């Protein structure tokens, strides 16, 4: 069994991104600039946003962080996004989800210019991805593809089972694994909360992507010997032995599943750092594109 080390893989890819950005700037291109919007005080969102802004600094990118109180109106938020869309120095715009109840995430996502949609959530971006046209790929599935590529895991002809059908992970992941590409060319089954006899399906999988948001949901009896297991879950569970009283676990029962696997991602330090790599690669691409357009 080999651990798919997200931290080490991300470090390697970030080094490449940094060199690529330096080359672009040396040749007269612009410094990539990511604008990050956060609304409210969700501690998990604050941690993710902090990591994204820190990574920009690490790579020599510019970043703008806009943090609004929970009572910001939808109108005001849309106006802020409009200003960022029209700001030629800003290459990428990301609105951290979830948003407060009174703000429609669809309206917010739809208001981001597809040219700056580095999270890959806009309907135009997702439509292009579905059709196999060049576009920004959603950051988490993109990060997973980068990880598979880094470890030379060949998905050609594999049966991949994706558990979870969210717009930002499960659904795009199923499309990307099945399309004609590398990684890709897999036969994909997309499972979700209403899937019957889930373990009968997962036990036949060569590769499982667990993105269901339930702690330790994938257990050893669901996994075939030699399978690759990618765990997207980040769940906080009580743990009296920890100073904070809690710890992070994935959607996979790691201790019992890992001995069965050929490869497995840990939580933390698995998919999380790779998501940020996907986002930074998209931001660099956006800057290259804008240097050309402007
Ligand atoms: N909330 C959870 N994951 C993500 C993500 O990848 N991007 C944004 N914007 N919000 C999230």
CSV table of C-alpha atoms and ligand atoms in Angstrom, one decimal:
chain,number,residue,atom,x,y,z
A,1,UNK,CA,0.0,0.0,0.0
A,2,UNK,CA,1.3,3.4,-0.9
A,3,UNK,CA,0.1,6.7,0.6
A,4,UNK,CA,-0.8,9.4,-2.0
A,5,UNK,CA,1.0,12.3,-0.3
A,6,UNK,CA,-0.9,15.4,-1.1
A,7,UNK,CA,1.5,17.8,0.7
A,8,UNK,CA,4.6,16.5,-1.2
A,9,UNK,CA,2.8,16.3,-4.5
A,10,UNK,CA,1.4,19.8,-4.1
A,11,UNK,CA,4.9,21.1,-3.2
A,12,UNK,CA,6.3,19.6,-6.4
A,13,UNK,CA,3.5,21.1,-8.6
A,14,UNK,CA,3.6,24.5,-6.9
A,15,UNK,CA,7.3,24.6,-7.7
A,16,UNK,CA,6.4,24.1,-11.4
A,17,UNK,CA,3.7,26.7,-11.2
A,18,UNK,CA,6.0,29.2,-9.6
A,19,UNK,CA,8.7,28.7,-12.3
A,20,UNK,CA,6.1,29.0,-15.0
A,21,UNK,CA,4.7,32.3,-13.5
A,22,UNK,CA,8.2,33.7,-13.2
A,23,UNK,CA,8.9,32.9,-16.8
A,24,UNK,CA,5.7,34.5,-17.9
A,25,UNK,CA,6.5,37.7,-15.9
A,26,UNK,CA,10.1,37.8,-17.2
A,27,UNK,CA,8.7,37.7,-20.8
A,28,UNK,CA,6.6,40.8,-20.0
A,29,UNK,CA,3.4,39.0,-18.8
A,30,UNK,CA,1.4,40.1,-15.8
A,31,UNK,CA,1.6,38.8,-12.2
A,32,UNK,CA,-1.3,36.4,-11.6
A,33,UNK,CA,-3.9,38.0,-9.3
A,34,UNK,CA,-6.6,36.0,-7.5
A,35,UNK,CA,-9.5,37.7,-5.7
A,36,UNK,CA,-11.1,35.7,-2.9
A,37,UNK,CA,-14.5,36.6,-1.4
A,38,UNK,CA,-15.7,35.2,1.9
A,39,UNK,CA,-18.9,36.0,3.7
A,40,UNK,CA,-19.4,35.4,7.4
A,41,UNK,CA,-17.3,33.6,10.0
A,42,UNK,CA,-17.5,29.8,9.1
A,43,UNK,CA,-14.2,28.5,10.6
A,44,UNK,CA,-13.7,25.9,7.9
A,45,UNK,CA,-14.2,28.5,5.2
A,46,UNK,CA,-11.8,30.8,7.0
A,47,UNK,CA,-9.1,28.1,7.1
A,48,UNK,CA,-9.6,27.3,3.3
A,49,UNK,CA,-9.5,30.9,2.3
A,50,UNK,CA,-6.4,31.6,4.5
A,51,UNK,CA,-4.6,28.7,2.8
A,52,UNK,CA,-5.5,30.0,-0.7
A,53,UNK,CA,-4.3,33.5,0.1
A,54,UNK,CA,-1.1,32.1,1.7
A,55,UNK,CA,-0.4,29.9,-1.4
A,56,UNK,CA,-0.7,33.0,-3.7
A,57,UNK,CA,2.0,34.7,-1.7
A,58,UNK,CA,4.2,31.5,-1.8
A,59,UNK,CA,3.9,31.4,-5.6
A,60,UNK,CA,4.5,35.2,-6.1
A,61,UNK,CA,0.9,35.8,-7.1
A,62,UNK,CA,-1.1,38.8,-6.0
A,63,UNK,CA,-4.2,38.3,-4.0
A,64,UNK,CA,-7.1,40.4,-2.9
A,65,UNK,CA,-9.2,39.2,0.0
A,66,UNK,CA,-12.7,40.6,0.5
A,67,UNK,CA,-14.3,39.6,3.7
A,68,UNK,CA,-17.9,40.6,4.3
A,69,UNK,CA,-20.2,40.3,7.3
A,70,UNK,CA,-23.1,37.8,7.1
A,71,UNK,CA,-25.6,40.5,6.7
A,72,UNK,CA,-24.2,41.7,3.3
A,73,UNK,CA,-27.0,42.0,0.8
A,74,UNK,CA,-27.1,39.8,-2.3
A,75,UNK,CA,-27.2,43.0,-4.3
A,76,UNK,CA,-24.1,44.4,-2.7
A,77,UNK,CA,-22.2,41.1,-3.1
A,78,UNK,CA,-23.1,40.9,-6.8
A,79,UNK,CA,-22.0,44.5,-7.2
A,80,UNK,CA,-18.6,43.6,-5.7
A,81,UNK,CA,-18.2,40.7,-8.2
A,82,UNK,CA,-19.2,43.0,-11.0
A,83,UNK,CA,-16.3,45.4,-10.0
A,84,UNK,CA,-13.9,42.5,-9.9
A,85,UNK,CA,-15.1,41.3,-13.3
A,86,UNK,CA,-14.3,44.7,-14.7
A,87,UNK,CA,-10.9,45.1,-13.0
A,88,UNK,CA,-8.3,44.3,-15.6
A,89,UNK,CA,-5.7,43.5,-13.0
A,90,UNK,CA,-7.8,40.7,-11.5
A,91,UNK,CA,-7.4,37.3,-13.3
A,92,UNK,CA,-9.3,35.0,-11.1
A,93,UNK,CA,-12.4,35.4,-8.8
A,94,UNK,CA,-13.4,32.8,-6.2
A,95,UNK,CA,-16.4,33.1,-3.8
A,96,UNK,CA,-16.0,30.7,-0.9
A,97,UNK,CA,-19.0,28.5,-0.3
A,98,UNK,CA,-21.3,28.1,1.6
A,99,UNK,CA,-23.0,31.5,1.6
A,100,UNK,CA,-25.6,32.7,4.1
A,101,UNK,CA,-29.2,31.5,3.4
A,102,UNK,CA,-30.4,34.9,2.0
A,103,UNK,CA,-27.8,34.8,-0.8
A,104,UNK,CA,-28.4,32.6,-3.8
A,105,UNK,CA,-25.2,30.7,-4.6
A,106,UNK,CA,-26.4,30.1,-8.2
A,107,UNK,CA,-26.9,33.9,-8.7
A,108,UNK,CA,-23.4,34.5,-7.3
A,109,UNK,CA,-21.7,31.8,-9.3
A,110,UNK,CA,-23.5,33.0,-12.5
A,111,UNK,CA,-22.3,36.5,-11.9
A,112,UNK,CA,-18.6,35.7,-12.1
A,113,UNK,CA,-17.1,36.2,-15.5
A,114,UNK,CA,-16.4,32.8,-17.1
A,115,UNK,CA,-13.0,34.3,-18.1
A,116,UNK,CA,-12.2,34.6,-14.4
A,117,UNK,CA,-14.0,31.5,-13.1
A,118,UNK,CA,-10.9,29.8,-11.6
A,119,UNK,CA,-13.1,27.6,-9.3
A,120,UNK,CA,-14.8,26.2,-12.4
A,121,UNK,CA,-18.3,26.5,-11.1
A,122,UNK,CA,-20.0,28.7,-13.7
A,123,UNK,CA,-22.5,27.0,-16.0
A,124,UNK,CA,-20.5,28.0,-19.1
A,125,UNK,CA,-17.3,26.5,-17.6
A,126,UNK,CA,-19.1,23.3,-16.6
A,127,UNK,CA,-20.7,23.1,-20.0
A,128,UNK,CA,-17.4,23.4,-21.7
A,129,UNK,CA,-15.9,20.8,-19.4
A,130,UNK,CA,-18.8,18.4,-20.3
A,131,UNK,CA,-18.1,18.9,-24.0
A,132,UNK,CA,-14.4,18.4,-23.6
A,133,UNK,CA,-13.6,22.0,-24.6
A,134,UNK,CA,-10.6,23.8,-23.1
A,135,UNK,CA,-11.7,25.5,-19.8
A,136,UNK,CA,-11.0,25.8,-16.1
A,137,UNK,CA,-11.6,22.5,-14.4
A,138,UNK,CA,-13.2,22.5,-10.9
A,139,UNK,CA,-10.4,22.7,-8.5
A,140,UNK,CA,-10.9,19.5,-6.5
A,141,UNK,CA,-11.4,17.1,-9.4
A,142,UNK,CA,-8.6,18.9,-11.2
A,143,UNK,CA,-6.3,18.4,-8.1
A,144,UNK,CA,-7.3,14.7,-8.1
A,145,UNK,CA,-6.4,14.3,-11.7
A,146,UNK,CA,-3.0,16.0,-11.0
A,147,UNK,CA,-2.4,13.5,-8.2
A,148,UNK,CA,-3.2,10.5,-10.4
A,149,UNK,CA,-0.9,11.8,-13.1
A,150,UNK,CA,1.9,12.5,-10.6
A,151,UNK,CA,1.8,8.9,-9.3
A,152,UNK,CA,1.4,7.4,-12.8
A,153,UNK,CA,-1.9,5.8,-11.9
A,154,UNK,CA,-3.4,4.8,-15.3
A,155,UNK,CA,-7.2,5.0,-15.2
A,156,UNK,CA,-7.6,3.6,-18.8
A,157,UNK,CA,-10.3,0.9,-18.7
A,158,UNK,CA,-10.7,1.1,-14.9
A,159,UNK,CA,-14.0,0.8,-13.2
A,160,UNK,CA,-14.1,4.0,-11.2
A,161,UNK,CA,-16.9,4.5,-8.6
A,162,UNK,CA,-17.6,8.1,-7.5
A,163,UNK,CA,-19.6,8.4,-4.3
A,164,UNK,CA,-21.4,11.7,-4.1
A,165,UNK,CA,-23.0,13.8,-6.9
A,166,UNK,CA,-22.3,17.4,-5.8
A,167,UNK,CA,-21.8,20.0,-8.6
A,168,UNK,CA,-18.3,20.8,-7.3
A,169,UNK,CA,-16.8,17.4,-6.8
A,170,UNK,CA,-18.8,14.2,-7.6
A,171,UNK,CA,-20.5,15.1,-10.8
A,172,UNK,CA,-17.5,16.8,-12.5
A,173,UNK,CA,-15.2,14.0,-11.3
A,174,UNK,CA,-17.4,11.4,-12.9
A,175,UNK,CA,-17.3,13.3,-16.2
A,176,UNK,CA,-13.5,13.9,-16.1
A,177,UNK,CA,-12.7,10.2,-15.3
A,178,UNK,CA,-14.9,9.0,-18.2
A,179,UNK,CA,-13.8,11.4,-20.9
A,180,UNK,CA,-11.2,10.5,-23.5
A,181,UNK,CA,-8.1,11.8,-21.9
A,182,UNK,CA,-5.2,11.1,-19.5
A,183,UNK,CA,-6.2,10.5,-16.8
A,184,UNK,CA,-9.6,9.4,-18.1
A,185,UNK,CA,-10.9,6.6,-20.3
A,186,UNK,CA,-12.5,4.9,-17.2
A,187,UNK,CA,-15.9,3.3,-16.9
A,188,UNK,CA,-17.6,5.4,-14.2
A,189,UNK,CA,-20.4,4.6,-11.8
A,190,UNK,CA,-21.7,7.7,-10.0
A,191,UNK,CA,-23.3,6.7,-6.7
A,192,UNK,CA,-25.2,8.8,-4.2
A,193,UNK,CA,-27.4,8.7,-1.1
A,194,UNK,CA,-30.2,6.9,-2.9
A,195,UNK,CA,-28.0,4.2,-4.5
A,196,UNK,CA,-29.2,0.7,-3.7
A,197,UNK,CA,-26.7,-2.0,-2.6
A,198,UNK,CA,-23.8,0.5,-2.7
A,199,UNK,CA,-21.3,-2.0,-1.4
A,200,UNK,CA,-22.1,-4.4,-4.3
A,201,UNK,CA,-21.0,-1.7,-6.6
A,202,UNK,CA,-17.9,-0.3,-4.7
A,203,UNK,CA,-16.5,-3.9,-4.2
A,204,UNK,CA,-16.1,-4.1,-8.0
A,205,UNK,CA,-14.2,-0.7,-8.2
A,206,UNK,CA,-10.6,-0.4,-9.3
A,207,UNK,CA,-10.7,3.2,-8.0
A,208,UNK,CA,-13.1,4.8,-5.5
A,209,UNK,CA,-13.6,8.6,-5.1
A,210,UNK,CA,-15.4,9.2,-1.8
A,211,UNK,CA,-17.1,12.6,-1.7
A,212,UNK,CA,-20.2,12.1,0.3
A,213,UNK,CA,-19.4,14.2,3.3
A,214,UNK,CA,-20.0,11.5,5.9
A,215,UNK,CA,-17.2,10.5,8.3
A,216,UNK,CA,-15.7,7.0,7.7
A,217,UNK,CA,-18.6,6.1,5.3
A,218,UNK,CA,-16.4,3.8,3.2
A,219,UNK,CA,-15.6,0.7,5.2
A,220,UNK,CA,-13.2,-2.2,4.5
A,221,UNK,CA,-16.0,-4.6,3.4
A,222,UNK,CA,-16.8,-2.1,0.5
A,223,UNK,CA,-13.3,-2.1,-1.0
A,224,UNK,CA,-11.7,-4.7,-3.2
A,225,UNK,CA,-8.1,-5.7,-2.5
A,226,UNK,CA,-5.7,-3.6,-4.7
A,227,UNK,CA,-8.1,-0.7,-5.2
A,228,UNK,CA,-7.1,2.9,-5.4
A,229,UNK,CA,-9.0,5.0,-2.8
A,230,UNK,CA,-9.3,8.8,-3.0
A,231,UNK,CA,-10.9,10.5,0.0
A,232,UNK,CA,-12.3,13.9,-0.5
A,233,UNK,CA,-14.1,14.1,2.8
A,234,UNK,CA,-13.1,16.6,5.6
A,235,UNK,CA,-15.3,15.8,8.6
A,236,UNK,CA,-14.7,17.1,12.1
A,237,UNK,CA,-15.5,14.5,14.8
A,238,UNK,CA,-15.3,14.6,18.6
A,239,UNK,CA,-12.0,13.3,20.0
A,240,UNK,CA,-11.5,13.7,23.8
A,241,UNK,CA,-7.8,12.8,23.4
A,242,UNK,CA,-7.2,16.0,21.4
A,243,UNK,CA,-6.6,19.4,23.0
A,244,UNK,CA,-9.2,20.9,20.7
A,245,UNK,CA,-11.7,18.1,21.6
A,246,UNK,CA,-12.0,17.2,17.9
A,247,UNK,CA,-10.1,15.9,14.9
A,248,UNK,CA,-10.5,15.7,11.1
A,249,UNK,CA,-11.4,12.4,9.4
A,250,UNK,CA,-12.3,11.7,5.8
A,251,UNK,CA,-15.2,9.8,4.2
A,252,UNK,CA,-13.1,6.6,4.4
A,253,UNK,CA,-12.4,4.5,7.4
A,254,UNK,CA,-8.7,4.9,6.8
A,255,UNK,CA,-7.3,2.5,9.4
A,256,UNK,CA,-9.2,-0.5,8.2
A,257,UNK,CA,-9.4,0.3,4.4
A,258,UNK,CA,-5.7,1.4,3.9
A,259,UNK,CA,-4.2,-2.2,4.3
A,260,UNK,CA,-6.4,-3.3,1.3
A,261,UNK,CA,-5.4,-0.6,-1.1
A,262,UNK,CA,-2.8,-0.2,-3.7
A,263,UNK,CA,-2.9,3.6,-3.1
A,264,UNK,CA,-4.9,5.7,-0.7
A,265,UNK,CA,-5.0,9.4,0.2
A,266,UNK,CA,-4.9,10.4,3.9
A,267,UNK,CA,-7.0,13.1,5.5
A,268,UNK,CA,-5.7,15.6,6.1
A,269,UNK,CA,-2.7,16.1,3.7
A,270,UNK,CA,-4.3,14.2,0.8
A,271,UNK,CA,-6.8,15.8,-1.6
A,272,UNK,CA,-6.9,19.2,0.3
A,273,UNK,CA,-3.5,20.5,-0.8
A,274,UNK,CA,-4.2,19.2,-4.3
A,275,UNK,CA,-7.4,21.3,-4.5
A,276,UNK,CA,-5.3,24.4,-4.0
A,277,UNK,CA,-2.9,23.3,-6.7
A,278,UNK,CA,-5.8,23.0,-9.1
A,279,UNK,CA,-6.9,26.5,-8.2
A,280,UNK,CA,-3.4,28.0,-8.6
A,281,UNK,CA,-3.0,26.3,-12.0
A,282,UNK,CA,-6.3,27.8,-13.1
A,283,UNK,CA,-5.3,31.2,-11.9
A,284,UNK,CA,-2.0,31.0,-13.8
A,285,UNK,CA,-3.9,30.0,-17.0
A,286,UNK,CA,-6.3,32.9,-16.4
A,287,UNK,CA,-3.4,35.4,-16.1
A,288,UNK,CA,-1.8,34.0,-19.4
A,289,UNK,CA,-5.2,34.4,-21.1
A,290,UNK,CA,-5.7,37.9,-19.8
A,291,UNK,CA,-2.2,39.0,-20.8
A,292,UNK,CA,-3.2,38.0,-24.3
A,293,UNK,CA,-6.7,39.5,-24.3
A,294,UNK,CA,-5.9,42.9,-22.6
B,1,LIG,N1,-16.4,25.3,-0.4
B,1,LIG,C1,-16.0,24.0,-0.3
B,1,LIG,N2,-15.1,23.7,-1.3
B,1,LIG,C2,-15.0,24.8,-2.1
B,1,LIG,C3,-14.3,25.2,-3.2
B,1,LIG,O1,-13.5,24.4,-3.8
B,1,LIG,N3,-14.4,26.4,-3.7
B,1,LIG,C4,-15.2,27.3,-3.1
B,1,LIG,N4,-15.4,28.5,-3.6
B,1,LIG,N5,-15.9,27.0,-2.0
B,1,LIG,C5,-15.8,25.8,-1.5
